[in-house]
Coordinates of C-alpha atoms and ligand atoms in Angstrom, one line a residue:
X1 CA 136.1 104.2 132.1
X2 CA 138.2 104.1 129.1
X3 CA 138.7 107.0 127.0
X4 CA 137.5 105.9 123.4
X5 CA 136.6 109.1 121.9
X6 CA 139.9 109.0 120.6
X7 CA 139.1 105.6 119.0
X8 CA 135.7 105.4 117.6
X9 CA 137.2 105.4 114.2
X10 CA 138.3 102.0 114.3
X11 CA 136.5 98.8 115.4
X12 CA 137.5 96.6 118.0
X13 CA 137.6 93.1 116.8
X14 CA 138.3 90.6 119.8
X15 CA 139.0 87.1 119.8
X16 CA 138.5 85.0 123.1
X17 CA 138.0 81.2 123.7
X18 CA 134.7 81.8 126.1
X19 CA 132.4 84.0 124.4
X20 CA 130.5 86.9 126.4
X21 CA 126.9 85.3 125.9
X22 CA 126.1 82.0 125.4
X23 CA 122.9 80.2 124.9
X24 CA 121.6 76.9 126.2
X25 CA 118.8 74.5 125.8
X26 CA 116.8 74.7 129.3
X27 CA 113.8 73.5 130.9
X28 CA 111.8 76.5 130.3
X29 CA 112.9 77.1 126.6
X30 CA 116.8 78.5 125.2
X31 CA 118.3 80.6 127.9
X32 CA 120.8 82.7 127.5
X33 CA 124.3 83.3 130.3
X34 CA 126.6 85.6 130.9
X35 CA 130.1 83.8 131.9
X36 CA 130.8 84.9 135.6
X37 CA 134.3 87.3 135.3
X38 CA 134.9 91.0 135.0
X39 CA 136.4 91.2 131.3
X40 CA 133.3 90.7 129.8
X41 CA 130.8 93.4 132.0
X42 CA 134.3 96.1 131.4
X43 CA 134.1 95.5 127.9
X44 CA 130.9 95.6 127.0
X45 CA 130.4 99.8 126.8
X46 CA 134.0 99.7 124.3
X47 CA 132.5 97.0 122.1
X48 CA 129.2 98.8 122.2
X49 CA 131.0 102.3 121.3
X50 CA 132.7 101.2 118.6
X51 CA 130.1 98.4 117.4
X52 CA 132.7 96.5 118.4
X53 CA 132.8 92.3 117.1
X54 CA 133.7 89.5 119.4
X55 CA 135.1 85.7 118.1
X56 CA 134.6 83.2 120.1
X57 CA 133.5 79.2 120.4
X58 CA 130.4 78.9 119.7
X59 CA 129.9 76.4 122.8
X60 CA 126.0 76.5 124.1
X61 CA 123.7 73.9 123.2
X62 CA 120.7 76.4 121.4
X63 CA 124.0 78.8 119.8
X64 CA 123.4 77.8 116.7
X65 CA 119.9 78.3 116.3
X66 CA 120.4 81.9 117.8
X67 CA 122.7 82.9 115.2
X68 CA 122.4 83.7 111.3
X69 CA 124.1 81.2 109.2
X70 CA 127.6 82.7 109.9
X71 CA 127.3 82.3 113.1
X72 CA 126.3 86.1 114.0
X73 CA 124.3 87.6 115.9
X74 CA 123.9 91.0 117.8
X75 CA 124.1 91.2 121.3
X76 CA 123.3 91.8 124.3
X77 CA 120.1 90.0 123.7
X78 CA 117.5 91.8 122.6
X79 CA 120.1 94.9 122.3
X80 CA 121.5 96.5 119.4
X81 CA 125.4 96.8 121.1
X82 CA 128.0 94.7 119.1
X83 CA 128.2 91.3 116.9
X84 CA 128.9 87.7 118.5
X85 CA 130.5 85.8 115.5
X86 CA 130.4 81.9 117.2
X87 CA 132.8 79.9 115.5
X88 CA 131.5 76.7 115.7
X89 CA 133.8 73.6 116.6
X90 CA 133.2 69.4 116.2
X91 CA 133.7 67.3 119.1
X92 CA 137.3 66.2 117.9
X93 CA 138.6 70.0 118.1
X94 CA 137.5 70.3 121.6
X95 CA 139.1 67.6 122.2
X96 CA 142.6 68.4 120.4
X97 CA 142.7 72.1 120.7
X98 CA 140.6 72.8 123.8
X99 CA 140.7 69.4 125.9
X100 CA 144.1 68.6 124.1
X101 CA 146.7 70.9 123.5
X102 CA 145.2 74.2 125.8
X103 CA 144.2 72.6 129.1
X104 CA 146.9 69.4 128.7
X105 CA 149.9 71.1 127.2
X106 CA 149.8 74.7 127.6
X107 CA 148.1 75.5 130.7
X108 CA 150.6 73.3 133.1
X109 CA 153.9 74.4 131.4
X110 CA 153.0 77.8 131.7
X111 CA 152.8 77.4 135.4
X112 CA 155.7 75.5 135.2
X113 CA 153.5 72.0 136.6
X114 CA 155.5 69.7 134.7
X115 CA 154.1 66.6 136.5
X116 CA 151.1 67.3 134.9
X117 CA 152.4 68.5 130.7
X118 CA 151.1 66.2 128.2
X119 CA 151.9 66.3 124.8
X120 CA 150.3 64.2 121.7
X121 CA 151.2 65.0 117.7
X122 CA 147.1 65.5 117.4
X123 CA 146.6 67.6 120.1
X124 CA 149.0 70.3 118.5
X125 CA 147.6 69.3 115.0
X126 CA 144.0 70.2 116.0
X127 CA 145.6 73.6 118.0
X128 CA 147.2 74.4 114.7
X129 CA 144.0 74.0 112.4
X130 CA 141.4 75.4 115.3
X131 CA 143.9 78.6 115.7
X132 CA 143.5 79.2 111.7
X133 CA 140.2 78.7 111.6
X134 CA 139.4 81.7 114.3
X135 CA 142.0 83.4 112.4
X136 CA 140.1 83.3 108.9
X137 CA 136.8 84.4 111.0
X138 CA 138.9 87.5 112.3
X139 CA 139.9 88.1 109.0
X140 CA 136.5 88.0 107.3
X141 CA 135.2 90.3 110.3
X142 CA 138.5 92.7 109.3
X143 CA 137.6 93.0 105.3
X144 CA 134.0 93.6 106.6
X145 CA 134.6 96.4 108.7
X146 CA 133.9 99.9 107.6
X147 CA 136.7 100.7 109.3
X148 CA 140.0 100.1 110.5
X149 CA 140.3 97.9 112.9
X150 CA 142.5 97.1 116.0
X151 CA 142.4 93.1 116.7
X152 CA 142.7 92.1 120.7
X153 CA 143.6 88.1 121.3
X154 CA 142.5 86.6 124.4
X155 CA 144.9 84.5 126.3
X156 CA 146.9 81.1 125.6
X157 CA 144.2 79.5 123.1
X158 CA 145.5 81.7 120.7
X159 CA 149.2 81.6 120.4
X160 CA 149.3 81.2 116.9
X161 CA 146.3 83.2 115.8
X162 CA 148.4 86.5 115.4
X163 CA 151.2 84.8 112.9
X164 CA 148.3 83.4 110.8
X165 CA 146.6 87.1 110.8
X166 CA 149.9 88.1 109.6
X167 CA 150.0 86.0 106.5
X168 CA 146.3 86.6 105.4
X169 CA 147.7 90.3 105.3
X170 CA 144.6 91.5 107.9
X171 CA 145.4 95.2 108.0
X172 CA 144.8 96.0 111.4
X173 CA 146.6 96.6 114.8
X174 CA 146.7 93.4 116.6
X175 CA 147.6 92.9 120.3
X176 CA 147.1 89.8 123.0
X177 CA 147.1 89.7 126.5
X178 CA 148.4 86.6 128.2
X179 CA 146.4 85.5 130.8
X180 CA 148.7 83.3 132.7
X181 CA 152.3 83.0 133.3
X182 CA 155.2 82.7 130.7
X183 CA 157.3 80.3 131.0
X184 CA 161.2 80.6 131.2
X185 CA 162.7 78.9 128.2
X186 CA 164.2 75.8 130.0
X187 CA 160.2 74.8 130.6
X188 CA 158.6 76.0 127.1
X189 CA 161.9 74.0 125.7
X190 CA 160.0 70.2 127.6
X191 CA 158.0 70.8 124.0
X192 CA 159.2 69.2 121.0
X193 CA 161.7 71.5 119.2
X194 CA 160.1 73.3 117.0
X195 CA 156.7 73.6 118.4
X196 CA 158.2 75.7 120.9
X197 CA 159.5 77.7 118.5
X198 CA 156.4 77.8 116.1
X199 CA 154.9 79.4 119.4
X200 CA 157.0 82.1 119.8
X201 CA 156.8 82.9 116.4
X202 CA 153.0 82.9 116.6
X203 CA 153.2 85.6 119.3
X204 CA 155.7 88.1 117.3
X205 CA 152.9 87.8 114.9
X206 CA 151.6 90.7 117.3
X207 CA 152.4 94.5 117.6
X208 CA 151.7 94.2 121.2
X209 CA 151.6 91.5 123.4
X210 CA 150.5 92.3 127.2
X211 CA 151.5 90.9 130.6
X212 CA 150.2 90.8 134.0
X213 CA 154.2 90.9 135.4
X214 CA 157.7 92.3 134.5
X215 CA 158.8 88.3 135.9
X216 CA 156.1 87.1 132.7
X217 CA 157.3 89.4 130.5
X218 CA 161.0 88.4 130.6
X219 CA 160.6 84.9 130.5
X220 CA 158.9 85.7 127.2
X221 CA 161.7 87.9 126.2
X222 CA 164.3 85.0 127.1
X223 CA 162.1 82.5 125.4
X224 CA 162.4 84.7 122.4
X225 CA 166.3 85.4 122.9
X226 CA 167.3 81.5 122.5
X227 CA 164.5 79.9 120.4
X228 CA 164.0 82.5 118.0
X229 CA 167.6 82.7 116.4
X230 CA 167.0 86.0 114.3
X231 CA 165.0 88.3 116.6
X232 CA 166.6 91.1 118.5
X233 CA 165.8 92.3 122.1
X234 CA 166.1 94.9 123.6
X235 CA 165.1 94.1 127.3
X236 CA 165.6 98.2 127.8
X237 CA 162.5 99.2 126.2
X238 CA 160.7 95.2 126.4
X239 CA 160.6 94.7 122.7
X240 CA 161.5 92.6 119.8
X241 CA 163.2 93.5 116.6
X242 CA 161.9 90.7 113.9
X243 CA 160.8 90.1 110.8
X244 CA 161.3 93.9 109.8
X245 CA 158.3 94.4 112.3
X246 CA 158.8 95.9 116.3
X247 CA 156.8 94.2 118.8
X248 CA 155.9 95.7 121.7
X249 CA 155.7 93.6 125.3
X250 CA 153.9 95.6 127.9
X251 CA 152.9 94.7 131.6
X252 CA 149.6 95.7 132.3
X253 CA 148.2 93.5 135.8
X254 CA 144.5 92.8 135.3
X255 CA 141.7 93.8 138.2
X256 CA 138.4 93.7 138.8
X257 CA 135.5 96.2 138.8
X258 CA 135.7 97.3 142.5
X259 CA 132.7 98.7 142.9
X260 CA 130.8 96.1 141.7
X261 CA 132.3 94.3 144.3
X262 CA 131.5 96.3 146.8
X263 CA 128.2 96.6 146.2
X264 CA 127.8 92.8 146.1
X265 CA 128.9 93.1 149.3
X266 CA 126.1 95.3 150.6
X267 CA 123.0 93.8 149.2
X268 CA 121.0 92.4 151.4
X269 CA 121.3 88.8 150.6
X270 CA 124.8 89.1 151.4
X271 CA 124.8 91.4 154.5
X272 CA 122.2 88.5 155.7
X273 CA 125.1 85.9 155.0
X274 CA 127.7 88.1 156.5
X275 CA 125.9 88.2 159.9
X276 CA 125.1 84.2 159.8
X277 CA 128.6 83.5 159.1
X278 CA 129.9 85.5 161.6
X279 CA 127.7 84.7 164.3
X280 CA 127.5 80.9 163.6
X281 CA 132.3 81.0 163.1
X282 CA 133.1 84.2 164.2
X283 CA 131.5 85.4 167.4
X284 CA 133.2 85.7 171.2
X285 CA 136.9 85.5 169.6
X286 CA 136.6 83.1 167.3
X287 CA 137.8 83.2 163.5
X288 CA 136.6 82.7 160.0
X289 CA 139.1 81.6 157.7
X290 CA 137.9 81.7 153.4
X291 CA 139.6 80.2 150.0
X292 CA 137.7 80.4 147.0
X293 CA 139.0 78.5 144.0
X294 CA 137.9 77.1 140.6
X295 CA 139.7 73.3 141.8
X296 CA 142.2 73.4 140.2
X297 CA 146.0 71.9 140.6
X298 CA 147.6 75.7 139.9
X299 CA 145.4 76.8 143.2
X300 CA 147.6 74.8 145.7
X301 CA 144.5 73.3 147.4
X302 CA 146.0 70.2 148.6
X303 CA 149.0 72.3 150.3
X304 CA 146.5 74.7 151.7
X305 CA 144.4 72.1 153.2
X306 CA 148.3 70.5 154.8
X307 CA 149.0 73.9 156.2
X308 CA 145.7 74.1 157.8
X309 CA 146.1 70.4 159.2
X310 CA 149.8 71.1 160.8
X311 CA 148.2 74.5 162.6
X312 CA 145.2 72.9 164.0
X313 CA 148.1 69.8 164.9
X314 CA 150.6 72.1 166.1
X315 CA 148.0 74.6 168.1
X316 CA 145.4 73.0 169.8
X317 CA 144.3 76.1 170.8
X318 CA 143.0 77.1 167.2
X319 CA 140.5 74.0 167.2
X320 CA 136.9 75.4 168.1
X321 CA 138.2 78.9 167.6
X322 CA 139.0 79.1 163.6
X323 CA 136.7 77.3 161.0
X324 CA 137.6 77.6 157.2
X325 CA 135.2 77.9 155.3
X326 CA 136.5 76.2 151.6
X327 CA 134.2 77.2 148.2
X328 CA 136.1 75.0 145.6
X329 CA 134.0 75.1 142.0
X330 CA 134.0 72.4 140.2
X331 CA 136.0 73.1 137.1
X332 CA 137.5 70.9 133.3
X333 CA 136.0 67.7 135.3
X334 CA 136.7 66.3 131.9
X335 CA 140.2 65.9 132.4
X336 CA 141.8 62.8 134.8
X337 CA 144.2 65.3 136.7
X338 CA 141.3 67.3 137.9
X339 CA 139.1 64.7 138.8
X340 CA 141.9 63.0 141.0
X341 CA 142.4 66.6 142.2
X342 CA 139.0 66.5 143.2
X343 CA 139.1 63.2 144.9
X344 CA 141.8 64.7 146.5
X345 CA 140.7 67.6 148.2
X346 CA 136.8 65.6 149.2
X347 CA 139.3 62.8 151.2
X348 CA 141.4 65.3 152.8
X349 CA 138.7 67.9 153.9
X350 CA 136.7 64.6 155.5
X351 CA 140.5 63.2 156.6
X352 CA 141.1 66.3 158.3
X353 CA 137.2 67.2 159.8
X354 CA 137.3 63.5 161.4
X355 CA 140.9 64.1 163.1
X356 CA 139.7 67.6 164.8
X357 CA 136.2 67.7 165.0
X358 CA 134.4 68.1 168.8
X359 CA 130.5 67.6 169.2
X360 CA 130.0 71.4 168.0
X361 CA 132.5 72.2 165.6
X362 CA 133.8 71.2 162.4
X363 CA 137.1 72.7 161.2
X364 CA 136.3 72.6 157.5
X365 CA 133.2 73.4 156.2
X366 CA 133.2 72.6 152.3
X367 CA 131.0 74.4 149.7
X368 CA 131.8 72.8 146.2
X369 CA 129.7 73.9 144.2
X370 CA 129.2 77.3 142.1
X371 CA 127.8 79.8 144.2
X372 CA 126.4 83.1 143.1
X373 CA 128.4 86.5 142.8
X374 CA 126.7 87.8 145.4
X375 CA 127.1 84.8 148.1
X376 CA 130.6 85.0 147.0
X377 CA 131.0 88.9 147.9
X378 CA 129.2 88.4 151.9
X379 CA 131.4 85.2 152.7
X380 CA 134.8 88.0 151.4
X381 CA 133.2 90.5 153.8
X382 CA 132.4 88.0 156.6
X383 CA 136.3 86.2 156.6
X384 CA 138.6 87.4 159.1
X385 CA 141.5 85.5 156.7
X386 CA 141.4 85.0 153.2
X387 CA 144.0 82.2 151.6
X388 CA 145.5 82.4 148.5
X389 CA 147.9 79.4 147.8
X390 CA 148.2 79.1 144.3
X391 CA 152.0 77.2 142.9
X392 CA 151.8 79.5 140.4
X393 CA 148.6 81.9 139.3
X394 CA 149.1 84.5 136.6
X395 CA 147.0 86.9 138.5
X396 CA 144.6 85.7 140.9
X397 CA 141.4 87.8 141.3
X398 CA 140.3 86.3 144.3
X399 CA 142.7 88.0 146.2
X400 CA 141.2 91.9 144.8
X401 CA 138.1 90.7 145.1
X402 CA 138.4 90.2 148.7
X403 CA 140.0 93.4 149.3
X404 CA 136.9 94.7 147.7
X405 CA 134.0 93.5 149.7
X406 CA 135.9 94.2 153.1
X407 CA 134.4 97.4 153.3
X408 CA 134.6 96.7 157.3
X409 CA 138.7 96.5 157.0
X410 CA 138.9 93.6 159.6
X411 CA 140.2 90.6 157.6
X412 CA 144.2 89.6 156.4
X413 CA 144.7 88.9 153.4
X414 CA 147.4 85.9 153.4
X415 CA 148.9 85.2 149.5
X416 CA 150.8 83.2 147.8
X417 CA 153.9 84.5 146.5
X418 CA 153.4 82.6 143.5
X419 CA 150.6 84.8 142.1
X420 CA 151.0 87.6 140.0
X421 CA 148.7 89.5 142.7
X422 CA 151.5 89.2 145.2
X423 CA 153.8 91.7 143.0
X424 CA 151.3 94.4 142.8
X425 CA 149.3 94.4 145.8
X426 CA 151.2 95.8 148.9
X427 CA 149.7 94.8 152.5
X428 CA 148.9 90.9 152.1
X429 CA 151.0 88.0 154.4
X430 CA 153.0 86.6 151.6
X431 CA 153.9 82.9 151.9
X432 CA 155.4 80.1 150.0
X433 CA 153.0 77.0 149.6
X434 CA 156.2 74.3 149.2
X435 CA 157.3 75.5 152.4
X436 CA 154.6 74.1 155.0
X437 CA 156.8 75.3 158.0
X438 CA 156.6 79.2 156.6
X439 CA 152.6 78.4 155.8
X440 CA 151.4 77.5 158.6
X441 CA 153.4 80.6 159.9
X442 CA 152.0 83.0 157.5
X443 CA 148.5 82.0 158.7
X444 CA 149.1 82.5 162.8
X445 CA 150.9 85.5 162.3
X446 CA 147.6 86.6 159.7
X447 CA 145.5 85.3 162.9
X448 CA 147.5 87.0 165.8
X449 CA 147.7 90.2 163.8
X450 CA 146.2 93.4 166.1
X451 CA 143.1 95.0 165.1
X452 CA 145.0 98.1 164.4
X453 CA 147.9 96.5 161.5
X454 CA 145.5 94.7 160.0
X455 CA 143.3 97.6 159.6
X456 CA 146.2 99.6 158.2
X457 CA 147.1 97.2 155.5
X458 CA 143.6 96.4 154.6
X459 CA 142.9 100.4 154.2
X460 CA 146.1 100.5 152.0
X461 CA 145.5 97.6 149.9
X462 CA 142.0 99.4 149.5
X463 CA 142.9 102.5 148.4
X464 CA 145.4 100.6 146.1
X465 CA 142.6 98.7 144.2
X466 CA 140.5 101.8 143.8
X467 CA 143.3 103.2 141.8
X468 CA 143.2 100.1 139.5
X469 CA 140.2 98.9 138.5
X470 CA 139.5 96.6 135.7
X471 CA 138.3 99.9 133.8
X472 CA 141.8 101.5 134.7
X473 CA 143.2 98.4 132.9
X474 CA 141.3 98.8 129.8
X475 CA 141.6 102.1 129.3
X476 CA 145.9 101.4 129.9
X477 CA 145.7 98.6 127.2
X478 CA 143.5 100.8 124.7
X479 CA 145.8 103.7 125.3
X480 CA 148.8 101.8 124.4
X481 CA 147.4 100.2 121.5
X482 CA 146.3 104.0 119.9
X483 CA 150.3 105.3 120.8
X484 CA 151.6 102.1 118.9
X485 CA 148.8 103.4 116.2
X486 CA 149.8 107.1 116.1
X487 CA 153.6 106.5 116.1
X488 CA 153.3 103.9 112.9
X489 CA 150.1 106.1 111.3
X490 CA 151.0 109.5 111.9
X491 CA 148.3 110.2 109.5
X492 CA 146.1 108.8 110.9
X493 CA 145.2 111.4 113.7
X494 CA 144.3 108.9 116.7
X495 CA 146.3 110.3 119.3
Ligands
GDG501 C1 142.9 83.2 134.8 C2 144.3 83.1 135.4 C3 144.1 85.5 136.2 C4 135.3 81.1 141.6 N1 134.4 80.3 142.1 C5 133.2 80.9 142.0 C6 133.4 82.1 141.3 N2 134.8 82.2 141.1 C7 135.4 83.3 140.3 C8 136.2 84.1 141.3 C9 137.2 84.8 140.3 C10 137.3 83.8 139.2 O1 136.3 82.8 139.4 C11 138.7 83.1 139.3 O2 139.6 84.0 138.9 P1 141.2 83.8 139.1 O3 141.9 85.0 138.7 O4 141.4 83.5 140.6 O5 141.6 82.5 138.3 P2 141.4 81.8 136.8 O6 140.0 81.4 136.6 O7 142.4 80.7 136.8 O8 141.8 82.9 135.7 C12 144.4 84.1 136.6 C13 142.7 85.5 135.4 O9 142.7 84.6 134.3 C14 142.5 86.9 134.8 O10 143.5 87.3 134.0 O11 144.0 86.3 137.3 O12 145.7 84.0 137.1 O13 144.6 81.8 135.8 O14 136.6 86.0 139.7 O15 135.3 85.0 142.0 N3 132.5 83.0 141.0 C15 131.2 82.7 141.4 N4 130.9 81.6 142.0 C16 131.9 80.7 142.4 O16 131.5 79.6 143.0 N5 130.2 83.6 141.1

């Protein structure tokens, strides 16, 4: 757990797209849900121990009427632990800011898609005005606080948020964490000059912005170096020298709460799935193969799905004896490119079963649909294999999360080089999803690996994880913040 003795004189304000409970018109009445993730469950004891207040969209149908005419409320329900403050938004800046310039704009350039950037003058418009108006509800929350407070961004929603804090003169500490990739500059240049730029300078509005990667933090330090004409770098100790101000880049690689994990793992709905799975794929020598994906085109689905053709093509003997078992979610089915993606993936998974199957066996057995946490955990600990193809993932938690839940220490863990995961964690099969030769090698080396390696690098990648837990990562990020804190308030005794 994070040490925040040290910080329960200030007030941690956080600003996120998602919020941490949202509430919805149901059948029985207004229910209330908890996104699925591990930021929200790790931060929950900080924001309660320093009645903490989170910003976010307002996005459930009954939020409104849950909330005072600000938009507050305390939660967890029925708790006294921190504030919500839902900042409500019309259909139009979904649409630009969320729909528009986010998911459209943003999300594929930072993993360098390109095929799939969109741009449009109003999508950026509505990002501009949405960013200032979470800004001004992060500033009221500031001149309300009784105390000092340190303000933590969320992710690529937000670029400009910090800048705008800036100029409303909030006097607090603020920080961001970049969930996703960065960019080298010749890709965050395919925007129009100028809004690249007006990005940038949106970030330096920070003290601190975090990484998962040192690869994620250069790119934004080159970004910086040729679009931002009068900021210095010094790529020795990763920061910027601008506007009179330092700004401090920092790599701190996200995790998950591993125990949780492993618990999920345990219970006995799960255990229950973990023997059905494995007697029904994975008995007398056979295999069980796993990917787990929200389906999106970052995850590399349709060049997993290729790979996985070309073996069961290329090695007749793997038909009948390894079944992949594929949970896609269905995710931002708003948007054309993931609905073709979608299409996509449902032809070739049928394409593929037709070509292979025999009277018994099916090669692909599809779950797409949102299963529950614990579902999730007995298929990790079931798999003898788990895939990871993504073209480029800033992260990718599905990888930790299935070192978690093999508690037995059977299954390979086979990962794209592409993930942010693949620089940290030490034990997996790396491969390259554009290279469908090397793939399809990666996974019958992952499937002819002895009992005795793959138990090795399972046990290290193990004991790895338990060393960095989501809570580690917190408490890293906190920690960091206080030092930036102590050396610029001397005075102020948090250190
Ligand atoms: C972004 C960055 C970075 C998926 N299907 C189900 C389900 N999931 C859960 C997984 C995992 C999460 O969704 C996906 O996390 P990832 O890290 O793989 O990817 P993104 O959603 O793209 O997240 C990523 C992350 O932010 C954190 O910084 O790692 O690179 O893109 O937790 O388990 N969970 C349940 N049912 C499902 O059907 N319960």
């Amino acid at each position: 757990m994070p040490d925040i003795r040290s910080f329960s004189n200030r007030t941690l304000i956080l600003l996120s797209n998602r919020e941490p409970y949202e509430h919805r018109h149901g059948e029985m009445g207004i229910d209330v849900r908890r996104p699925p993730g591990g930021l929200v469950t790790a931060l929950d004891p900080t924001m309660q121990a320093t009645d903490g207040v989170w910003v976010a969209w307002g996005s459930g149908s009954a939020d409104a009427e849950m909330a005072d005419h600000e938009g507050r409320l305390r939660v967890p329900p029925g708790e006294d632990g921190f504030t919500l403050r839902r900042v409500f938004l019309t259909d139009a800046e979904v649409d630009g800011y969320y729909m528009g310039f986010s998911n459209r704009s943003l999300w594929p350039l930072c993993h360098m898609l390109v095929q799939h950037f969109e741009y449009r003058t109003d999508y950026w418009n509505m990002y501009q005005e949405v960013n200032a108006k979470f800004a001004h509800a992060v500033a009221d929350e500031v001149r309300r606080s009784p105390q000092k407070p340190i303000v933590w961004i969320q992710d690529y929603h937000f670029a400009l948020a910090a800048e705008m804090l800036r100029e409303l003169a909030v006097p607090a500490l603020i920080h961001q964490f970049w969930h996703i990739p960065f960019p080298p500059a010749d890709i965050l240049r395919l925007l129009p000059t100028g809004v690249d730029e007006a990005l940038l300078r949106g970030l330096l509005g920070n003290d601190l912005v975090e990484f998962h990667t040192e690869r994620y933090a250069l790119n934004f330090l080159g970004c910086v170096a040729e679009l931002v004409p009068e900021a210095e770098i010094d790529a020795d100790t990763l920061a910027v020298h601008y506007d009179g101000r330092r700004i401090d880049v920092g790599i701190f690689p996200i995790s998950i709460d591993v125990e949780r994990y492993e618990q999920l793992a345990s219970t006995p709905e799960s255990t229950a799935l973990v023997e059905r799975l494995r007697k029904r794929y994975a008995s007398n020598g056979q295999r069980l193969g796993l990917g787990v994906d929200r389906v999106d085109y970052t995850k590399g689905i349709p060049e997993r799905l290729r790979a996985l053709c070309e073996l069961w093509e290329r090695h007749p003997e793997m038909r009948e004896t390894f079944t992949f078992l594929l949970v896609a979610t269905p995710s931002r089915s708003e948007l054309p490119a993931y609905r073709a993606l979608e299409e996509e993936m449902l032809a070739t998974v049928i394409e593929i079963n037709e070509r292979f199957k025999t009277e018994t066996w099916h090669p692909i057995v599809l779950v797409h649909e949102n299963v529950s946490a614990d579902m999730l955990a007995g298929a990790y600990r079931a798999a003898d294999l788990c895939l990871i193809s993504s073209l480029q993932d800033g992260m990718n938690l599905v990888a930790k999360e299935f070192i978690a839940c093999q508690t037995e220490e059977r299954g390979v863990l086979v990962l794209s080089r592409f993930a942010g995961a693949s620089e940290e964690i030490d034990g997996a099969v790396l491969i390259n999803p554009f290279n469908l030769d090397g793939f399809v090698e990666g996974i019958r080396r992952a499937l002819h690996m002895s009992e005795g390696e793959r138990r090795v690098r399972m046990h290290r990648m193990r004991r790895q994880l338990h060393d960095r837990t989501i809570f580690d990562w917190l408490a890293a990020v906190l920690t960091r913040a206080q030092d930036i804190i102590a050396e610029r308030e001397p005075e102020s005794g948090v250190a």
